[in-house]
């Protein structure tokens, strides 16, 4: 997977992970992949719902030691 | 300036008031579980669709008095501030979000007991859980305690009560019992039906039919009545000959589901016998006090949930299924989804796992779902 940019939102709580993800995504081009690191559990549901509603694709997400990693491809 | 509204203040609006709610959680969470009430109107617009601006939602909102709600509080503050800037008057956010809403307990006095003393219902409105406090002569018993025991501790302190008995009608699957914790803290006895407690890792007193519990030095008695079906140990209680604490066997609008411990088929006949024989033989004047409600419309003007047993035998569909096969289907087929994390909750209540406070709170999110209908 070619990651275009990585965004670290560890330690931030809702709504900041999504606000920052959205801002980062606005600077990318269609097809680019954004990696998002987060520790807020709520981010799991919210990032998938947000990706769907804004036309991006959440390719995959993983969890390791309490850190969630999301890979979102811009639509 | 936006203002915080506490879960307590929102509960007052739900029982007897009005409020327009903008719920900014994601669609799935909103559909699953939200704040409802007679005077409550709500719409859902996820906060992540409002990051660039709230203009498009303004036409769906009143010009003043809007409560913004989210899971924890952060997103609702963000959206509330945007609405405020956009000119909406009196914008509130729910302090602590749905997590606080899920935990708030509202005490309502139900009535006096014959020989002094009284009984209170603690209504956990956000989750539909009902617990009870019976007090007499400075002593108290708490039945089906919620996990957040502070509400009972505060109440006991204010009313100079010593908590002597913590009683659970069954091993709960929808919420973590505060029974053991509060018993350890106060030195009270923790009572559990032995048939539900075969795997528990701690010591407890056996809640059994024929072994009455007395509170205070008056004659207020709690008479256990073995009524299996929701769980194999499920035990109802008759308090002061007036009130029937029915646990998760009988609710006002529905009846208990037999499947949460994985034994639906085995327990159908127990459930039927408890409801159609044992309950049917009791005085119809008993006031039924269940451990849950399903719909907010079950709350009366005080915010309490109760009904005479006789009325339930007339009106509750679950008590009026003549055919046994039909009954079996009603309690085993097409049941609502199970309560969130119900298996972990049962394990926690048995003392087998010990999740952190945050984990426990997370496990309890959502409605109780202990009835056969939603």
Tab-separated table of C-alpha atoms in Angstrom:
chain	number	residue	atom	x	y	z
A	1	UNK	CA	0.000	0.000	0.000
A	2	UNK	CA	1.383	3.403	-0.974
A	3	UNK	CA	0.710	5.720	1.891
A	4	UNK	CA	0.625	9.328	0.736
A	5	UNK	CA	0.515	10.908	4.177
A	6	UNK	CA	0.367	9.909	7.838
A	7	UNK	CA	-1.700	11.807	10.377
A	8	UNK	CA	-1.108	11.282	14.093
A	9	UNK	CA	-4.148	11.984	16.284
A	10	UNK	CA	-3.028	9.868	19.230
A	11	UNK	CA	-4.208	11.299	22.539
A	12	UNK	CA	-6.865	13.454	20.899
A	13	UNK	CA	-10.490	12.850	21.670
A	14	UNK	CA	-13.629	13.280	19.646
A	15	UNK	CA	-14.201	15.342	17.498
A	16	UNK	CA	-10.543	16.194	16.829
A	17	UNK	CA	-9.439	12.958	15.087
A	18	UNK	CA	-12.112	13.414	12.418
A	19	UNK	CA	-11.715	17.182	12.143
A	20	UNK	CA	-7.987	16.710	11.481
A	21	UNK	CA	-8.568	13.780	9.146
A	22	UNK	CA	-10.989	15.841	7.108
A	23	UNK	CA	-8.541	18.771	6.880
A	24	UNK	CA	-5.718	16.467	5.811
A	25	UNK	CA	-7.932	14.771	3.264
A	26	UNK	CA	-8.866	18.132	1.724
A	27	UNK	CA	-5.222	18.659	0.725
A	28	UNK	CA	-4.900	15.228	-0.978
A	29	UNK	CA	-5.878	14.150	-4.495
A	30	UNK	CA	-8.295	11.437	-5.531
A	31	UNK	CA	-6.698	7.984	-5.117
A	32	UNK	CA	-4.219	9.113	-2.424
A	33	UNK	CA	-4.084	7.091	0.772
A	34	UNK	CA	-4.102	8.713	4.206
A	35	UNK	CA	-2.909	6.783	7.220
A	36	UNK	CA	-4.529	7.927	10.472
A	37	UNK	CA	-3.274	6.927	13.935
A	38	UNK	CA	-5.752	7.325	16.788
A	39	UNK	CA	-6.305	6.236	20.372
A	40	UNK	CA	-9.924	7.366	20.683
A	41	UNK	CA	-12.158	4.280	20.494
A	42	UNK	CA	-15.032	6.293	19.079
A	43	UNK	CA	-12.889	6.949	16.007
A	44	UNK	CA	-13.481	3.404	14.743
A	45	UNK	CA	-17.188	3.801	14.070
A	46	UNK	CA	-16.985	7.464	13.242
A	47	UNK	CA	-14.174	7.210	10.695
A	48	UNK	CA	-15.935	4.423	8.824
A	49	UNK	CA	-19.238	6.303	8.850
A	50	UNK	CA	-17.516	9.521	7.802
A	51	UNK	CA	-15.590	7.818	4.980
A	52	UNK	CA	-18.821	6.405	3.622
A	53	UNK	CA	-20.749	9.666	3.832
A	54	UNK	CA	-17.965	11.693	2.198
A	55	UNK	CA	-17.222	9.280	-0.646
A	56	UNK	CA	-13.831	7.961	0.561
A	57	UNK	CA	-12.956	4.348	1.075
A	58	UNK	CA	-11.744	2.956	4.380
A	59	UNK	CA	-9.414	0.270	3.020
A	60	UNK	CA	-8.583	-1.285	6.360
A	61	UNK	CA	-8.069	-0.596	10.024
A	62	UNK	CA	-6.005	-2.367	12.648
A	63	UNK	CA	-5.463	-2.130	16.374
A	64	UNK	CA	-2.247	-2.712	18.224
A	65	UNK	CA	-1.582	-1.868	21.869
A	66	UNK	CA	-4.506	0.521	21.989
A	67	UNK	CA	-3.470	2.408	18.843
A	68	UNK	CA	-5.843	2.268	15.899
A	69	UNK	CA	-4.487	2.638	12.360
A	70	UNK	CA	-6.807	3.569	9.535
A	71	UNK	CA	-6.041	3.584	5.810
A	72	UNK	CA	-8.408	5.791	3.880
A	73	UNK	CA	-8.328	6.268	0.120
A	74	UNK	CA	-9.618	9.585	-1.147
A	75	UNK	CA	-12.656	9.291	-3.442
B	1	UNK	CA	-22.799	31.409	25.117
B	2	UNK	CA	-23.656	27.752	25.040
B	3	UNK	CA	-24.692	26.026	28.271
B	4	UNK	CA	-24.211	22.550	29.656
B	5	UNK	CA	-27.316	20.583	30.547
B	6	UNK	CA	-26.815	17.732	33.022
B	7	UNK	CA	-28.323	14.284	32.565
B	8	UNK	CA	-30.524	15.072	35.569
B	9	UNK	CA	-31.947	18.165	33.887
B	10	UNK	CA	-32.515	16.227	30.668
B	11	UNK	CA	-34.296	13.489	32.680
B	12	UNK	CA	-36.702	16.121	34.018
B	13	UNK	CA	-37.483	17.189	30.453
B	14	UNK	CA	-38.021	13.581	29.409
B	15	UNK	CA	-40.463	12.911	32.254
B	16	UNK	CA	-42.361	16.159	32.124
B	17	UNK	CA	-41.180	18.746	29.625
B	18	UNK	CA	-40.054	19.564	26.108
B	19	UNK	CA	-36.768	19.657	24.259
B	20	UNK	CA	-35.511	19.637	20.701
B	21	UNK	CA	-32.427	17.456	20.326
B	22	UNK	CA	-29.833	17.518	17.580
B	23	UNK	CA	-28.036	14.188	17.979
B	24	UNK	CA	-24.639	14.394	16.255
B	25	UNK	CA	-23.513	10.782	16.712
B	26	UNK	CA	-23.274	8.559	13.665
B	27	UNK	CA	-26.456	7.175	12.142
B	28	UNK	CA	-26.020	3.627	13.451
B	29	UNK	CA	-25.641	4.726	17.067
B	30	UNK	CA	-28.652	7.031	16.780
B	31	UNK	CA	-30.879	4.336	15.299
B	32	UNK	CA	-29.784	1.888	17.968
B	33	UNK	CA	-30.346	4.057	21.026
B	34	UNK	CA	-31.275	7.688	21.695
B	35	UNK	CA	-33.013	10.039	24.113
B	36	UNK	CA	-36.783	9.752	23.772
B	37	UNK	CA	-39.814	11.124	25.566
B	38	UNK	CA	-43.298	12.529	25.120
B	39	UNK	CA	-42.114	16.091	24.692
B	40	UNK	CA	-38.789	15.213	23.060
B	41	UNK	CA	-38.192	15.763	19.353
B	42	UNK	CA	-34.903	14.718	17.872
B	43	UNK	CA	-33.065	14.657	14.566
B	44	UNK	CA	-29.752	13.049	13.678
B	45	UNK	CA	-26.945	14.758	11.771
B	46	UNK	CA	-23.464	13.319	12.393
B	47	UNK	CA	-20.976	15.937	13.575
B	48	UNK	CA	-18.547	14.990	10.806
B	49	UNK	CA	-21.048	16.215	8.217
B	50	UNK	CA	-21.159	19.598	9.976
B	51	UNK	CA	-17.423	20.335	10.235
B	52	UNK	CA	-17.566	22.816	7.332
B	53	UNK	CA	-20.674	24.551	8.584
B	54	UNK	CA	-24.101	24.135	10.122
B	55	UNK	CA	-26.075	26.141	7.534
B	56	UNK	CA	-27.757	23.133	5.994
B	57	UNK	CA	-29.099	21.861	9.314
B	58	UNK	CA	-30.472	25.231	10.472
B	59	UNK	CA	-33.730	24.905	8.524
B	60	UNK	CA	-34.521	21.696	10.420
B	61	UNK	CA	-33.949	23.276	13.841
B	62	UNK	CA	-36.110	25.590	15.961
B	63	UNK	CA	-34.808	29.166	16.331
B	64	UNK	CA	-34.236	28.673	20.047
B	65	UNK	CA	-33.667	25.927	22.647
B	66	UNK	CA	-31.697	23.173	20.993
B	67	UNK	CA	-29.843	20.453	22.899
B	68	UNK	CA	-26.867	18.991	21.050
B	69	UNK	CA	-26.009	15.423	22.047
B	70	UNK	CA	-23.050	13.157	21.259
B	71	UNK	CA	-21.345	10.121	22.730
B	72	UNK	CA	-19.036	11.793	25.226
B	73	UNK	CA	-19.533	15.566	24.873
B	74	UNK	CA	-16.662	16.850	22.684
B	75	UNK	CA	-18.458	16.898	19.345
B	76	UNK	CA	-21.630	18.308	20.834
B	77	UNK	CA	-19.681	21.283	22.218
B	78	UNK	CA	-18.174	21.907	18.776
B	79	UNK	CA	-21.546	21.799	17.018
B	80	UNK	CA	-23.315	23.759	19.791
B	81	UNK	CA	-20.763	26.563	19.415
B	82	UNK	CA	-21.320	26.626	15.665
B	83	UNK	CA	-25.109	26.851	16.147
B	84	UNK	CA	-24.625	29.629	18.665
B	85	UNK	CA	-22.501	31.585	16.207
B	86	UNK	CA	-25.088	30.972	13.508
B	87	UNK	CA	-27.650	32.781	15.674
B	88	UNK	CA	-29.628	29.974	17.345
B	89	UNK	CA	-30.695	31.124	20.829
B	90	UNK	CA	-30.224	28.997	23.957
B	91	UNK	CA	-28.042	26.233	22.645
B	92	UNK	CA	-27.229	23.474	25.147
B	93	UNK	CA	-25.020	20.424	25.084
B	94	UNK	CA	-25.488	17.255	27.128
B	95	UNK	CA	-22.829	17.257	29.825
B	96	UNK	CA	-20.861	14.003	29.606
B	97	UNK	CA	-22.811	12.931	26.520
B	98	UNK	CA	-24.723	9.674	26.184
B	99	UNK	CA	-22.299	8.067	28.645
B	100	UNK	CA	-23.647	10.264	31.435
B	101	UNK	CA	-27.177	9.822	30.155
B	102	UNK	CA	-26.764	6.055	30.349
B	103	UNK	CA	-25.663	6.267	33.977
B	104	UNK	CA	-28.026	8.788	35.521
B	105	UNK	CA	-30.328	7.371	38.223
B	106	UNK	CA	-33.514	9.214	39.165
B	107	UNK	CA	-34.970	8.309	42.586
B	108	UNK	CA	-38.790	8.345	42.774
B	109	UNK	CA	-40.717	7.535	45.949
B	110	UNK	CA	-43.291	4.850	45.177
B	111	UNK	CA	-45.095	4.648	48.466
B	112	UNK	CA	-45.127	4.096	52.208
B	113	UNK	CA	-44.946	0.731	53.842
B	114	UNK	CA	-47.541	-0.463	56.353
B	115	UNK	CA	-45.372	-0.365	59.441
B	116	UNK	CA	-43.358	2.770	58.658
B	117	UNK	CA	-40.643	2.987	56.063
B	118	UNK	CA	-40.970	3.446	52.336
B	119	UNK	CA	-39.915	2.162	48.931
B	120	UNK	CA	-38.144	4.079	46.178
B	121	UNK	CA	-37.526	3.283	42.537
B	122	UNK	CA	-34.201	4.403	41.081
B	123	UNK	CA	-34.898	4.835	37.391
B	124	UNK	CA	-31.915	4.609	35.074
B	125	UNK	CA	-33.864	6.314	32.309
B	126	UNK	CA	-31.129	6.219	29.686
B	127	UNK	CA	-30.812	2.443	29.760
B	128	UNK	CA	-34.252	1.424	30.982
B	129	UNK	CA	-32.984	-0.215	34.186
B	130	UNK	CA	-34.978	-0.017	37.414
B	131	UNK	CA	-33.575	-0.653	40.874
B	132	UNK	CA	-35.203	-0.324	44.284
B	133	UNK	CA	-34.438	0.904	47.765
B	134	UNK	CA	-36.582	-0.256	50.680
B	135	UNK	CA	-36.003	1.578	53.965
B	136	UNK	CA	-37.293	1.305	57.481
B	137	UNK	CA	-36.017	2.517	60.842
B	138	UNK	CA	-32.647	3.603	59.548
B	139	UNK	CA	-31.939	0.427	57.567
B	140	UNK	CA	-32.054	-0.085	53.832
B	141	UNK	CA	-32.068	-2.874	51.280
B	142	UNK	CA	-31.206	-2.237	47.636
B	143	UNK	CA	-32.504	-4.525	44.926
B	144	UNK	CA	-30.954	-4.891	41.452
B	145	UNK	CA	-28.407	-2.123	42.025
B	146	UNK	CA	-26.878	-0.326	39.053
B	147	UNK	CA	-23.096	-0.287	38.600
B	148	UNK	CA	-22.883	3.375	39.618
B	149	UNK	CA	-23.449	3.032	43.344
B	150	UNK	CA	-22.863	6.681	44.257
B	151	UNK	CA	-26.554	7.540	43.824
B	152	UNK	CA	-27.520	5.021	46.531
B	153	UNK	CA	-24.666	6.024	48.796
B	154	UNK	CA	-25.671	9.681	48.578
B	155	UNK	CA	-29.296	8.813	49.194
B	156	UNK	CA	-28.442	6.675	52.215
B	157	UNK	CA	-26.282	9.450	53.660
B	158	UNK	CA	-28.913	12.144	53.175
B	159	UNK	CA	-31.558	9.991	54.814
B	160	UNK	CA	-29.338	8.527	57.556
B	161	UNK	CA	-29.756	4.975	56.347
B	162	UNK	CA	-27.473	2.053	56.905
B	163	UNK	CA	-27.377	-0.213	53.860
B	164	UNK	CA	-27.823	-3.745	55.242
B	165	UNK	CA	-28.798	-5.822	52.224
B	166	UNK	CA	-27.846	-5.789	48.559
B	167	UNK	CA	-30.066	-8.160	46.579
B	168	UNK	CA	-30.018	-9.188	42.916
B	169	UNK	CA	-33.104	-10.930	41.539
B	170	UNK	CA	-30.880	-12.757	39.037
B	171	UNK	CA	-27.470	-12.707	37.389
B	172	UNK	CA	-27.792	-9.702	35.101
B	173	UNK	CA	-26.738	-9.734	31.444
B	174	UNK	CA	-27.463	-6.147	30.445
B	175	UNK	CA	-25.686	-4.201	33.175
B	176	UNK	CA	-22.952	-4.707	35.722
B	177	UNK	CA	-24.413	-5.120	39.181
B	178	UNK	CA	-23.295	-2.698	41.875
B	179	UNK	CA	-24.487	-5.194	44.489
B	180	UNK	CA	-21.197	-6.807	45.380
B	181	UNK	CA	-19.241	-3.547	45.346
B	182	UNK	CA	-21.621	-1.667	47.594
B	183	UNK	CA	-21.933	-4.673	49.923
B	184	UNK	CA	-18.144	-4.774	50.293
B	185	UNK	CA	-18.050	-1.041	50.958
B	186	UNK	CA	-20.809	-0.943	53.543
B	187	UNK	CA	-20.541	-4.387	55.120
B	188	UNK	CA	-24.006	-5.262	53.808
B	189	UNK	CA	-24.979	-8.832	52.908
B	190	UNK	CA	-24.981	-9.579	49.179
B	191	UNK	CA	-27.842	-11.900	48.225
B	192	UNK	CA	-27.965	-13.863	44.971
B	193	UNK	CA	-30.170	-16.744	43.803
B	194	UNK	CA	-27.870	-19.800	44.221
B	195	UNK	CA	-28.894	-21.333	40.887
B	196	UNK	CA	-27.583	-18.249	39.085
B	197	UNK	CA	-24.429	-18.166	41.171
B	198	UNK	CA	-22.916	-21.586	40.457
B	199	UNK	CA	-19.862	-20.086	38.777
B	200	UNK	CA	-19.326	-16.957	40.855
B	201	UNK	CA	-15.895	-16.380	42.346
B	202	UNK	CA	-16.979	-14.616	45.547
B	203	UNK	CA	-19.052	-15.489	48.604
B	204	UNK	CA	-22.687	-14.475	48.865
B	205	UNK	CA	-25.848	-15.217	50.830
B	206	UNK	CA	-28.393	-17.512	49.187
B	207	UNK	CA	-31.600	-15.815	48.138
B	208	UNK	CA	-34.134	-18.609	48.505
B	209	UNK	CA	-37.869	-19.003	48.756
B	210	UNK	CA	-38.905	-19.389	52.386
B	211	UNK	CA	-35.981	-17.344	53.715
B	212	UNK	CA	-37.483	-13.922	54.330
B	213	UNK	CA	-35.324	-10.846	54.833
B	214	UNK	CA	-36.366	-8.311	57.458
B	215	UNK	CA	-35.448	-4.628	57.362
B	216	UNK	CA	-35.271	-2.386	60.387
B	217	UNK	CA	-36.884	-3.609	63.586
B	218	UNK	CA	-40.325	-3.359	62.068
B	219	UNK	CA	-42.015	-6.131	60.173
B	220	UNK	CA	-41.081	-5.167	56.694
B	221	UNK	CA	-40.428	-8.364	54.930
B	222	UNK	CA	-38.949	-9.257	51.629
B	223	UNK	CA	-40.285	-12.647	50.609
B	224	UNK	CA	-38.344	-14.327	47.823
B	225	UNK	CA	-40.400	-16.307	45.302
B	226	UNK	CA	-38.575	-18.654	42.947
B	227	UNK	CA	-39.660	-17.738	39.394
B	228	UNK	CA	-37.197	-19.164	36.842
B	229	UNK	CA	-37.362	-18.402	33.126
B	230	UNK	CA	-35.241	-15.375	32.261
B	231	UNK	CA	-32.439	-17.160	34.067
B	232	UNK	CA	-32.676	-20.449	35.926
B	233	UNK	CA	-32.275	-18.707	39.289
B	234	UNK	CA	-34.573	-15.723	38.702
B	235	UNK	CA	-36.281	-14.903	41.981
B	236	UNK	CA	-39.086	-12.388	42.446
B	237	UNK	CA	-39.705	-10.629	45.739
B	238	UNK	CA	-42.822	-9.569	47.550
B	239	UNK	CA	-42.133	-6.512	49.679
B	240	UNK	CA	-44.421	-5.716	52.614
B	241	UNK	CA	-47.218	-7.764	51.053
B	242	UNK	CA	-47.820	-4.866	48.656
B	243	UNK	CA	-45.188	-4.837	45.960
B	244	UNK	CA	-44.050	-7.579	43.586
B	245	UNK	CA	-40.487	-7.018	42.430
B	246	UNK	CA	-40.611	-9.086	39.260
B	247	UNK	CA	-36.980	-8.767	38.143
B	248	UNK	CA	-36.673	-9.640	34.450
B	249	UNK	CA	-39.589	-12.085	34.440
B	250	UNK	CA	-42.480	-9.682	33.969
B	251	UNK	CA	-42.346	-6.129	32.639
B	252	UNK	CA	-45.197	-3.657	32.246
B	253	UNK	CA	-45.334	-3.923	28.463
B	254	UNK	CA	-43.603	-7.234	27.835
B	255	UNK	CA	-42.078	-10.320	29.446
B	256	UNK	CA	-38.484	-11.457	29.988
B	257	UNK	CA	-36.499	-13.261	27.296
B	258	UNK	CA	-35.114	-16.709	28.183
B	259	UNK	CA	-32.111	-16.730	25.840
B	260	UNK	CA	-29.419	-14.508	27.381
B	261	UNK	CA	-27.721	-17.346	29.232
B	262	UNK	CA	-27.915	-19.536	26.128
B	263	UNK	CA	-30.740	-21.790	27.319
B	264	UNK	CA	-33.820	-20.407	25.564
B	265	UNK	CA	-35.467	-23.734	24.674
B	266	UNK	CA	-34.778	-25.279	28.092
B	267	UNK	CA	-36.269	-22.410	30.039
B	268	UNK	CA	-39.431	-21.754	28.054
B	269	UNK	CA	-41.569	-23.992	30.259
B	270	UNK	CA	-40.053	-22.496	33.429
B	271	UNK	CA	-40.879	-19.018	32.175
B	272	UNK	CA	-44.438	-20.030	31.321
B	273	UNK	CA	-44.934	-21.695	34.694
B	274	UNK	CA	-43.588	-18.650	36.570
B	275	UNK	CA	-45.874	-16.254	34.708
B	276	UNK	CA	-49.024	-18.287	34.128
B	277	UNK	CA	-49.087	-20.318	37.341
B	278	UNK	CA	-46.982	-18.774	40.102
B	279	UNK	CA	-47.845	-15.150	39.312
B	280	UNK	CA	-51.431	-16.050	38.549
B	281	UNK	CA	-51.808	-17.447	42.075
B	282	UNK	CA	-50.677	-14.190	43.705
B	283	UNK	CA	-52.936	-11.365	44.808
B	284	UNK	CA	-53.873	-9.292	41.761
B	285	UNK	CA	-53.607	-6.184	43.941
B	286	UNK	CA	-49.816	-6.483	44.161
B	287	UNK	CA	-48.043	-3.596	42.470
B	288	UNK	CA	-45.593	-4.996	39.921
B	289	UNK	CA	-42.179	-3.337	40.009
B	290	UNK	CA	-40.003	-4.697	37.181
B	291	UNK	CA	-36.234	-4.397	36.740
B	292	UNK	CA	-36.641	-2.758	33.314
B	293	UNK	CA	-38.869	-0.722	31.092
B	294	UNK	CA	-38.789	-0.824	27.309
B	295	UNK	CA	-40.494	2.333	26.158
B	296	UNK	CA	-40.438	5.750	27.731
B	297	UNK	CA	-44.266	5.743	27.506
B	298	UNK	CA	-44.257	3.263	30.422
B	299	UNK	CA	-43.179	6.080	32.770
B	300	UNK	CA	-45.968	7.749	34.736
B	301	UNK	CA	-46.090	11.484	35.537
B	302	UNK	CA	-43.625	10.971	38.408
B	303	UNK	CA	-41.207	9.166	36.135
B	304	UNK	CA	-41.930	5.818	37.806
B	305	UNK	CA	-42.743	2.482	36.194
B	306	UNK	CA	-45.298	0.229	37.942
B	307	UNK	CA	-48.662	-1.480	37.392
B	308	UNK	CA	-51.084	-3.622	39.393
B	309	UNK	CA	-50.616	-7.334	38.666
B	310	UNK	CA	-54.320	-7.668	37.806
B	311	UNK	CA	-54.015	-5.000	35.130
B	312	UNK	CA	-51.056	-6.773	33.543
B	313	UNK	CA	-53.019	-10.039	33.366
B	314	UNK	CA	-55.578	-8.095	31.323
B	315	UNK	CA	-53.337	-5.927	29.172
B	316	UNK	CA	-49.864	-7.443	28.849
B	317	UNK	CA	-49.728	-9.531	25.651
B	318	UNK	CA	-47.061	-11.787	27.160
B	319	UNK	CA	-49.512	-12.926	29.850
B	320	UNK	CA	-52.256	-13.647	27.366
B	321	UNK	CA	-50.876	-16.306	25.054
B	322	UNK	CA	-53.229	-19.285	25.496
B	323	UNK	CA	-51.368	-21.790	23.355
B	324	UNK	CA	-48.086	-23.228	24.650
B	325	UNK	CA	-46.521	-23.594	21.214
B	326	UNK	CA	-47.382	-20.047	20.397
B	327	UNK	CA	-45.775	-18.994	23.676
B	328	UNK	CA	-42.635	-20.949	22.838
B	329	UNK	CA	-42.371	-19.181	19.489
B	330	UNK	CA	-43.022	-15.762	21.024
B	331	UNK	CA	-40.187	-16.105	23.533
B	332	UNK	CA	-37.609	-17.844	21.323
B	333	UNK	CA	-38.115	-16.558	17.774
B	334	UNK	CA	-37.508	-13.125	16.249
B	335	UNK	CA	-36.104	-11.738	19.495
B	336	UNK	CA	-34.517	-8.272	19.486
B	337	UNK	CA	-30.692	-8.116	19.301
B	338	UNK	CA	-28.985	-9.079	22.569
B	339	UNK	CA	-27.774	-6.386	24.989
B	340	UNK	CA	-24.350	-4.926	24.185
B	341	UNK	CA	-21.463	-7.094	25.494
B	342	UNK	CA	-23.929	-9.318	27.392
B	343	UNK	CA	-21.540	-12.236	27.698
B	344	UNK	CA	-18.753	-10.101	29.149
B	345	UNK	CA	-21.280	-8.463	31.463
B	346	UNK	CA	-22.352	-11.879	32.800
B	347	UNK	CA	-18.706	-12.852	33.308
B	348	UNK	CA	-18.099	-9.598	35.183
B	349	UNK	CA	-21.121	-10.204	37.399
B	350	UNK	CA	-19.745	-13.655	38.201
B	351	UNK	CA	-16.429	-12.099	39.197
B	352	UNK	CA	-14.596	-13.996	36.447
B	353	UNK	CA	-13.275	-10.906	34.708
B	354	UNK	CA	-12.489	-7.510	36.141
B	355	UNK	CA	-12.652	-4.810	33.449
B	356	UNK	CA	-11.511	-1.233	34.152
B	357	UNK	CA	-14.076	1.445	34.899
B	358	UNK	CA	-13.914	2.796	31.348
B	359	UNK	CA	-14.333	-0.675	29.910
B	360	UNK	CA	-17.334	-1.335	32.158
B	361	UNK	CA	-18.934	1.905	31.065
B	362	UNK	CA	-18.328	1.016	27.420
B	363	UNK	CA	-19.821	-2.482	27.905
B	364	UNK	CA	-23.040	-1.015	29.255
B	365	UNK	CA	-23.691	1.382	26.376
B	366	UNK	CA	-27.093	1.010	24.689
B	367	UNK	CA	-30.576	-0.135	25.711
B	368	UNK	CA	-31.170	-3.036	28.158
B	369	UNK	CA	-32.944	-5.395	25.716
B	370	UNK	CA	-34.038	-7.928	28.325
B	371	UNK	CA	-37.623	-8.227	27.052
B	372	UNK	CA	-38.910	-10.364	24.178
B	373	UNK	CA	-40.136	-7.231	22.399
B	374	UNK	CA	-38.614	-3.801	21.906
